[in-house]
PDB file of C-alpha atoms and ligand atoms in Angstrom:
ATOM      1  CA  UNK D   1      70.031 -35.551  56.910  1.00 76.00           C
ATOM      2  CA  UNK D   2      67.955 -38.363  58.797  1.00 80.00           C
ATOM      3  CA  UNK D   3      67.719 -36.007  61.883  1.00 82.00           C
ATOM      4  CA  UNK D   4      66.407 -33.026  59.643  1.00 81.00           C
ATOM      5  CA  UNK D   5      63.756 -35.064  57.675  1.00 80.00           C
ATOM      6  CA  UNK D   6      62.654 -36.822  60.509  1.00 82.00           C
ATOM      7  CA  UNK D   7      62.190 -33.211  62.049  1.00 80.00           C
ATOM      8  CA  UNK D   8      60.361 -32.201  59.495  1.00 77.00           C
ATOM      9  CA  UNK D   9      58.052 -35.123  59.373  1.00 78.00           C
ATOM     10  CA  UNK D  10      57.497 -34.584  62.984  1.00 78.00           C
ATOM     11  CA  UNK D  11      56.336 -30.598  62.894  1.00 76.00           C
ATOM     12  CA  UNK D  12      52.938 -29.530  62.229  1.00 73.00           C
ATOM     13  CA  UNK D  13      52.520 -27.131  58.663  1.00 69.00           C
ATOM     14  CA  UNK D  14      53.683 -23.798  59.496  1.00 72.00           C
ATOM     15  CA  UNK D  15      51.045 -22.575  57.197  1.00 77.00           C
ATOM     16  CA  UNK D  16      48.285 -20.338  58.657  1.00 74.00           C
ATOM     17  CA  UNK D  17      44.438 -21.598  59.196  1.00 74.00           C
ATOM     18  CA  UNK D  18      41.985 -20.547  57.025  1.00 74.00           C
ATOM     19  CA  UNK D  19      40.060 -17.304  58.710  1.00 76.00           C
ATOM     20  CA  UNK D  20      36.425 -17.398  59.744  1.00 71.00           C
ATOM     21  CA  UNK D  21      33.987 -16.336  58.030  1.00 67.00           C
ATOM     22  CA  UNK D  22      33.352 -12.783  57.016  1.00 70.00           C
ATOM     23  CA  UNK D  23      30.020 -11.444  58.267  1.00 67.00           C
ATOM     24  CA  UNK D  24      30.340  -8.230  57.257  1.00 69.00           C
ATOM     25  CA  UNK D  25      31.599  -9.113  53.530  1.00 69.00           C
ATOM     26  CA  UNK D  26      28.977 -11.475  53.272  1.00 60.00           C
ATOM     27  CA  UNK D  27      26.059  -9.039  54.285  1.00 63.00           C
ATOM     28  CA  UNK D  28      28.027  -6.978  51.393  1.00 66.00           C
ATOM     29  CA  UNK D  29      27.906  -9.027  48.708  1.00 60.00           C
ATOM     30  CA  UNK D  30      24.590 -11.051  49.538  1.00 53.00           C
ATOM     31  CA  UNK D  31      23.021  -7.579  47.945  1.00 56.00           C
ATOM     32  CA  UNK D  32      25.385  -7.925  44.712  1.00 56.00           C
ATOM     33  CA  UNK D  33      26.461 -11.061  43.995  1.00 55.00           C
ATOM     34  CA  UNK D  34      24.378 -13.632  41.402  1.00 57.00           C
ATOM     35  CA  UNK D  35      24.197 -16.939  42.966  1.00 60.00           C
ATOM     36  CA  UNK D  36      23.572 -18.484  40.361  1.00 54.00           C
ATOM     37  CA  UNK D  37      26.412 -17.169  38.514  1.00 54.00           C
ATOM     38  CA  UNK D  38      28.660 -18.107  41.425  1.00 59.00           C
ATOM     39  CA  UNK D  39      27.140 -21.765  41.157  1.00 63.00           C
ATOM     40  CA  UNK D  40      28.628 -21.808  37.623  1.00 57.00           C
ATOM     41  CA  UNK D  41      31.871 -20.804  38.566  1.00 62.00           C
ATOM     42  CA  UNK D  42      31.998 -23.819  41.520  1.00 68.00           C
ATOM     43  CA  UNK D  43      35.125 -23.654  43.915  1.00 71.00           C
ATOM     44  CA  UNK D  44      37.592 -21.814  42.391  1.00 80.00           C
ATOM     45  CA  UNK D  45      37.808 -18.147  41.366  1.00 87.00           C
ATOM     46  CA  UNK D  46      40.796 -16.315  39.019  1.00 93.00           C
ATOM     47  CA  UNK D  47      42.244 -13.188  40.297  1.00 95.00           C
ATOM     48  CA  UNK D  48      43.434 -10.280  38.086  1.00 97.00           C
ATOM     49  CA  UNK D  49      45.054  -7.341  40.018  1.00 97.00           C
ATOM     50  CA  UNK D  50      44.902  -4.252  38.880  1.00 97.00           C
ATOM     51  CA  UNK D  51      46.900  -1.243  40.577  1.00 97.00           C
ATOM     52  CA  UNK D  52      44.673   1.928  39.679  1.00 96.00           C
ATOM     53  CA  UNK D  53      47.292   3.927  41.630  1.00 94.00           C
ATOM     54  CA  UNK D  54      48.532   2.667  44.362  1.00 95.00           C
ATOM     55  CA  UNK D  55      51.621   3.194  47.070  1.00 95.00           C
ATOM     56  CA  UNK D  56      52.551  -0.270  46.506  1.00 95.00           C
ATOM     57  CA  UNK D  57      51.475  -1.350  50.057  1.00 96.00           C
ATOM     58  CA  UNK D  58      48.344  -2.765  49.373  1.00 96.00           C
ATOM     59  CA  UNK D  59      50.032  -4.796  46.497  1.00 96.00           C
ATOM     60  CA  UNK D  60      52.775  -6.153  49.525  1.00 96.00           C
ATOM     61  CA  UNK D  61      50.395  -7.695  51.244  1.00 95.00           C
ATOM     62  CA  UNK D  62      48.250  -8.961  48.119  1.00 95.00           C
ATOM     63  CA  UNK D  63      51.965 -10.824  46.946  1.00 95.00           C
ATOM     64  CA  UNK D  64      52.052 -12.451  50.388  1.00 93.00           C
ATOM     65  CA  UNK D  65      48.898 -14.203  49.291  1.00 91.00           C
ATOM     66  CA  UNK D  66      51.210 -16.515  47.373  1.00 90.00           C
ATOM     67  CA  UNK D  67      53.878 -17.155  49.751  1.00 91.00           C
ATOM     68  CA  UNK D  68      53.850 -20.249  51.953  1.00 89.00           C
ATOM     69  CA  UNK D  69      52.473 -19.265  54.727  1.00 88.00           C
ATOM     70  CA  UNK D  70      48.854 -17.979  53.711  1.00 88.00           C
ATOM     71  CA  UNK D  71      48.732 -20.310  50.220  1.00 88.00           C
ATOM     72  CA  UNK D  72      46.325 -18.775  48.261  1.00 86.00           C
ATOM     73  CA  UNK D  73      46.164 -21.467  46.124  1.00 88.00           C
ATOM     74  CA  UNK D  74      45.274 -23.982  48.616  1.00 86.00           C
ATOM     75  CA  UNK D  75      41.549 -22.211  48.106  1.00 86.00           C
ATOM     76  CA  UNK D  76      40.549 -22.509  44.681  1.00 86.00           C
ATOM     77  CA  UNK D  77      42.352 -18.962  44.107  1.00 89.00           C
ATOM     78  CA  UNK D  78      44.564 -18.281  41.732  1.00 92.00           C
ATOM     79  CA  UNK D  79      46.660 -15.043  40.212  1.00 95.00           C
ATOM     80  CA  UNK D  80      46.091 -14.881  36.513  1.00 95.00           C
ATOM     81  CA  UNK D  81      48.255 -12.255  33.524  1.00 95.00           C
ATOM     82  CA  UNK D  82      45.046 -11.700  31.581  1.00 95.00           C
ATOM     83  CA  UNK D  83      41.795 -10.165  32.894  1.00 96.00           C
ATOM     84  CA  UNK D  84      40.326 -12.422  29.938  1.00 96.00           C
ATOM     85  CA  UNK D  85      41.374 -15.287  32.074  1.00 95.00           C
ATOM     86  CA  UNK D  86      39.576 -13.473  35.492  1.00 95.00           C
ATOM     87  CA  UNK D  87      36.381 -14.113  37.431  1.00 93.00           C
ATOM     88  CA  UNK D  88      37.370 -11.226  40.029  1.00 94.00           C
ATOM     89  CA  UNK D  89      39.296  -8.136  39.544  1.00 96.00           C
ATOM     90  CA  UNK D  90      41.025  -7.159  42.722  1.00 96.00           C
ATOM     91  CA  UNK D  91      41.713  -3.189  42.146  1.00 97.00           C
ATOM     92  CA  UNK D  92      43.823  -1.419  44.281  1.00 97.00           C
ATOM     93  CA  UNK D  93      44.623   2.625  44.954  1.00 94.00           C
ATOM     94  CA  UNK D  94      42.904   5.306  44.372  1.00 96.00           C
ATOM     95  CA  UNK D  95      41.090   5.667  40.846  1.00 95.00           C
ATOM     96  CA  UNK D  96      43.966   8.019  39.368  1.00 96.00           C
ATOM     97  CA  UNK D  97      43.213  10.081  36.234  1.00 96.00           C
ATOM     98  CA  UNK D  98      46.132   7.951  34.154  1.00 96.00           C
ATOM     99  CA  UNK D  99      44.171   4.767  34.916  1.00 96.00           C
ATOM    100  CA  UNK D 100      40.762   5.653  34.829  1.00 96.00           C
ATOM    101  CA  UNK D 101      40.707   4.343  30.943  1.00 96.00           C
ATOM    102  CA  UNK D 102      42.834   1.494  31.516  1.00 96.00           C
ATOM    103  CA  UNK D 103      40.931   0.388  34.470  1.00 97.00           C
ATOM    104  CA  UNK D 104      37.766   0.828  32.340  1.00 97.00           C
ATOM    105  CA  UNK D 105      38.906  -1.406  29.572  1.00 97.00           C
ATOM    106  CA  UNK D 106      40.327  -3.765  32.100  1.00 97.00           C
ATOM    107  CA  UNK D 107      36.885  -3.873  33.133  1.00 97.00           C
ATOM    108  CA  UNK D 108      35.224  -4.370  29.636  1.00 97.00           C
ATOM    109  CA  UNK D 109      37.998  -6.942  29.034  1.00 97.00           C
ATOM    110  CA  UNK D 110      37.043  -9.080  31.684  1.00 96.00           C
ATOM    111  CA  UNK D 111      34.406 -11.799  30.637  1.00 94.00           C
ATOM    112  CA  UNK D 112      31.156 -12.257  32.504  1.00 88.00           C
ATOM    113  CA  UNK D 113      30.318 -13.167  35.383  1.00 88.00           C
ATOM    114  CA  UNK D 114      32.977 -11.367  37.164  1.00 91.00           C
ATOM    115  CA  UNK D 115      33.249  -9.247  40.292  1.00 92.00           C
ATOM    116  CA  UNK D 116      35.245  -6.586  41.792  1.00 95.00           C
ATOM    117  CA  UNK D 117      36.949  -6.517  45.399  1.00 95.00           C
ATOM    118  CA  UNK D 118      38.364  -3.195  45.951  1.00 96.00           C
ATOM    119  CA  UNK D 119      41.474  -3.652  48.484  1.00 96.00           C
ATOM    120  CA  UNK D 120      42.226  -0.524  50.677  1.00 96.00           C
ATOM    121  CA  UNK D 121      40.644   2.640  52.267  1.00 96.00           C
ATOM    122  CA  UNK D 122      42.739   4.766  49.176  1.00 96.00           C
ATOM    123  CA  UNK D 123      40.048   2.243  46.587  1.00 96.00           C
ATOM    124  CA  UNK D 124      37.091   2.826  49.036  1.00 96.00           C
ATOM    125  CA  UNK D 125      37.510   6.436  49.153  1.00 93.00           C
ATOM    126  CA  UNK D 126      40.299   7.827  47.975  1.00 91.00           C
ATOM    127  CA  UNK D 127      42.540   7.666  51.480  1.00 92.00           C
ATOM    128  CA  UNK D 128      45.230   9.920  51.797  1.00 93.00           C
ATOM    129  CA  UNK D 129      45.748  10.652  48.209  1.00 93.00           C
ATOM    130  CA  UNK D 130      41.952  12.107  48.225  1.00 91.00           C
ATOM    131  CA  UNK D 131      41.420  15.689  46.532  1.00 92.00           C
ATOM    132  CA  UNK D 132      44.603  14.933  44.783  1.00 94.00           C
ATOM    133  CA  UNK D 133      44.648  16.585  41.080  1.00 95.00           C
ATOM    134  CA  UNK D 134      45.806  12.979  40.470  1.00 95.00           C
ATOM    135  CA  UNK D 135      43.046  11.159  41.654  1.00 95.00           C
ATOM    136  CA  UNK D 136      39.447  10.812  40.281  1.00 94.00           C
ATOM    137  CA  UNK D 137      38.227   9.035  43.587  1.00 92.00           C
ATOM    138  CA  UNK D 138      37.152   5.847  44.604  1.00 95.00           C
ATOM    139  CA  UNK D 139      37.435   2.508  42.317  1.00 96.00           C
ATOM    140  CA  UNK D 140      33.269   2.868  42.760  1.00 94.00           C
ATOM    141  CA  UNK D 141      33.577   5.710  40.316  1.00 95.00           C
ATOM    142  CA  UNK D 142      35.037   3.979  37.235  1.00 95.00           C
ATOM    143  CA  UNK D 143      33.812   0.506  37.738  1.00 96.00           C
ATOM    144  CA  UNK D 144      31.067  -1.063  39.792  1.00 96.00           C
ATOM    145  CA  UNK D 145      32.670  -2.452  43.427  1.00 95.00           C
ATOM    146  CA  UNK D 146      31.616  -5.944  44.883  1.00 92.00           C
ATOM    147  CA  UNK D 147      33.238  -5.686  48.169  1.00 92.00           C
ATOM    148  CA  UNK D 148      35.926  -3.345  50.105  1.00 94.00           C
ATOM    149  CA  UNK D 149      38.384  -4.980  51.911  1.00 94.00           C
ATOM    150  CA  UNK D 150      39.279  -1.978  54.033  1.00 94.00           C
ATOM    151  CA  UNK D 151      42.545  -0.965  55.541  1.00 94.00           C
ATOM    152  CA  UNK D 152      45.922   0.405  55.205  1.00 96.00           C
ATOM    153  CA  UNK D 153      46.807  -1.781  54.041  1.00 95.00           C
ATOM    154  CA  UNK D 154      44.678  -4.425  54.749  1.00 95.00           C
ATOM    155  CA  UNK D 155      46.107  -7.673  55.923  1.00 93.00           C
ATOM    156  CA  UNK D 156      46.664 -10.515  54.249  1.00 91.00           C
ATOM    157  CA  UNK D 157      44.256 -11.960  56.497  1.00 91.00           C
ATOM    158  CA  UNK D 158      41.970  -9.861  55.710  1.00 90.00           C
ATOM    159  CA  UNK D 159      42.030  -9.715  51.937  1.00 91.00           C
ATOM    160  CA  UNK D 160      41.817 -14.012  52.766  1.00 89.00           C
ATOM    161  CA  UNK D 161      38.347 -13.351  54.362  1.00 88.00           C
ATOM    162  CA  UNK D 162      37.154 -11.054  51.862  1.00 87.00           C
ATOM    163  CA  UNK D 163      38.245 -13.913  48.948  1.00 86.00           C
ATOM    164  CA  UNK D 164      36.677 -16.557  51.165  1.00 85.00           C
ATOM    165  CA  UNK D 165      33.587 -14.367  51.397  1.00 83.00           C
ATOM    166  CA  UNK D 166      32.997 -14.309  47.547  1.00 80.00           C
ATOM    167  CA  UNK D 167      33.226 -17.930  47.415  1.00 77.00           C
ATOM    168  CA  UNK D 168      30.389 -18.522  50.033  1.00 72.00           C
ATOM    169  CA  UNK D 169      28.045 -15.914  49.340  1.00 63.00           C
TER     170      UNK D 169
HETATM  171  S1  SF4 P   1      45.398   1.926  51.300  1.00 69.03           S
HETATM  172 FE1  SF4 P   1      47.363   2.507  52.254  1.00 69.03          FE
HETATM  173  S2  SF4 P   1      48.786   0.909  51.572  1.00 69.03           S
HETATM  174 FE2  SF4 P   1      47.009   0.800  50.186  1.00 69.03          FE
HETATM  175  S3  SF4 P   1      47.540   2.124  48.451  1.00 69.03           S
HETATM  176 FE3  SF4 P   1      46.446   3.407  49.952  1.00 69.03          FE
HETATM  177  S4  SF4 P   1      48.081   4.359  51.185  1.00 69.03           S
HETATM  178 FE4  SF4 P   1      48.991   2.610  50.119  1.00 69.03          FE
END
């Protein structure tokens, strides 16, 4: 027992750096994002994640947000049940027809100010489920779209920089 907790005292955290920063997220959002609204808000944002269709990989990689090795939480982020509780809605699959209204209202029943971060190429355009009878399109098309985090799926890496991004545009 001595042995092991020494051990442990002795190894460095196994949990991963924080990413650089973002360039091309910031240059995004620099054109959308209120600074002074994201002054209010300070260092911490509340995520509500919304799967507007999705194969479910996207959302695999968003859940290993929380595990110990990338920590979300370590940032100031944090998962929340309630898009009244939300600063940032982080939408996910293509905009399919049975969503569309409960994306919209999502939307509506997030309080102000809030942003968008649509994760995947299926959110930015469609992706392989494009021209589907399903599918109305991108996320753009029901609700207005902060930043794409692109990819399929995108790492968790990734969808780290993009978060990180929002917090110092
Ligand atoms: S971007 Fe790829 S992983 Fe994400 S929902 Fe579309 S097909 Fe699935």
């Amino acid at each position: 027992m001595r042995k092991i907790l020494f051990e442990s005292l002795m190894q460095s955290p196994l949990t991963e750096p924080a990413p650089g920063r973002d360039e091309a997220a910031l240059a995004e959002l620099a054109t959308r994002v209120d600074l002074a609204a994201r002054r209010r808000l300070g260092r911490s944002l509340s995520i509500r994640e919304v799967d507007a269709g999705s194969c479910n990989g996207c959302e695999l990689e968003i859940h290993a947000l929380n595990n110990a090795f990338y920590d979300l939480e370590r940032f100031g982020f944090r998962f929340v049940a309630s898009p009244r509780h939300a600063d940032v809605l982080l939408v996910t699959g293509p905009a399919t027809r049975n969503m569309r209204e409960a994306l919209a209202r999502t939307y509506a029943a997030t309080p102000g100010p809030k942003w968008v971060v649509a994760v995947g190429d299926c959110a930015f355009d469609g992706g392989i489920f494009a021209g589907s009878y399903a599918v109305v399109g991108s996320v753009n098309e029901i609700v207005p779209v902060d930043l794409h985090v692109r990819g399929c799926p995108p790492r968790p890496t990734d969808l780290l920089k993009g978060l990180l991004a929002l917090l110092d545009a």
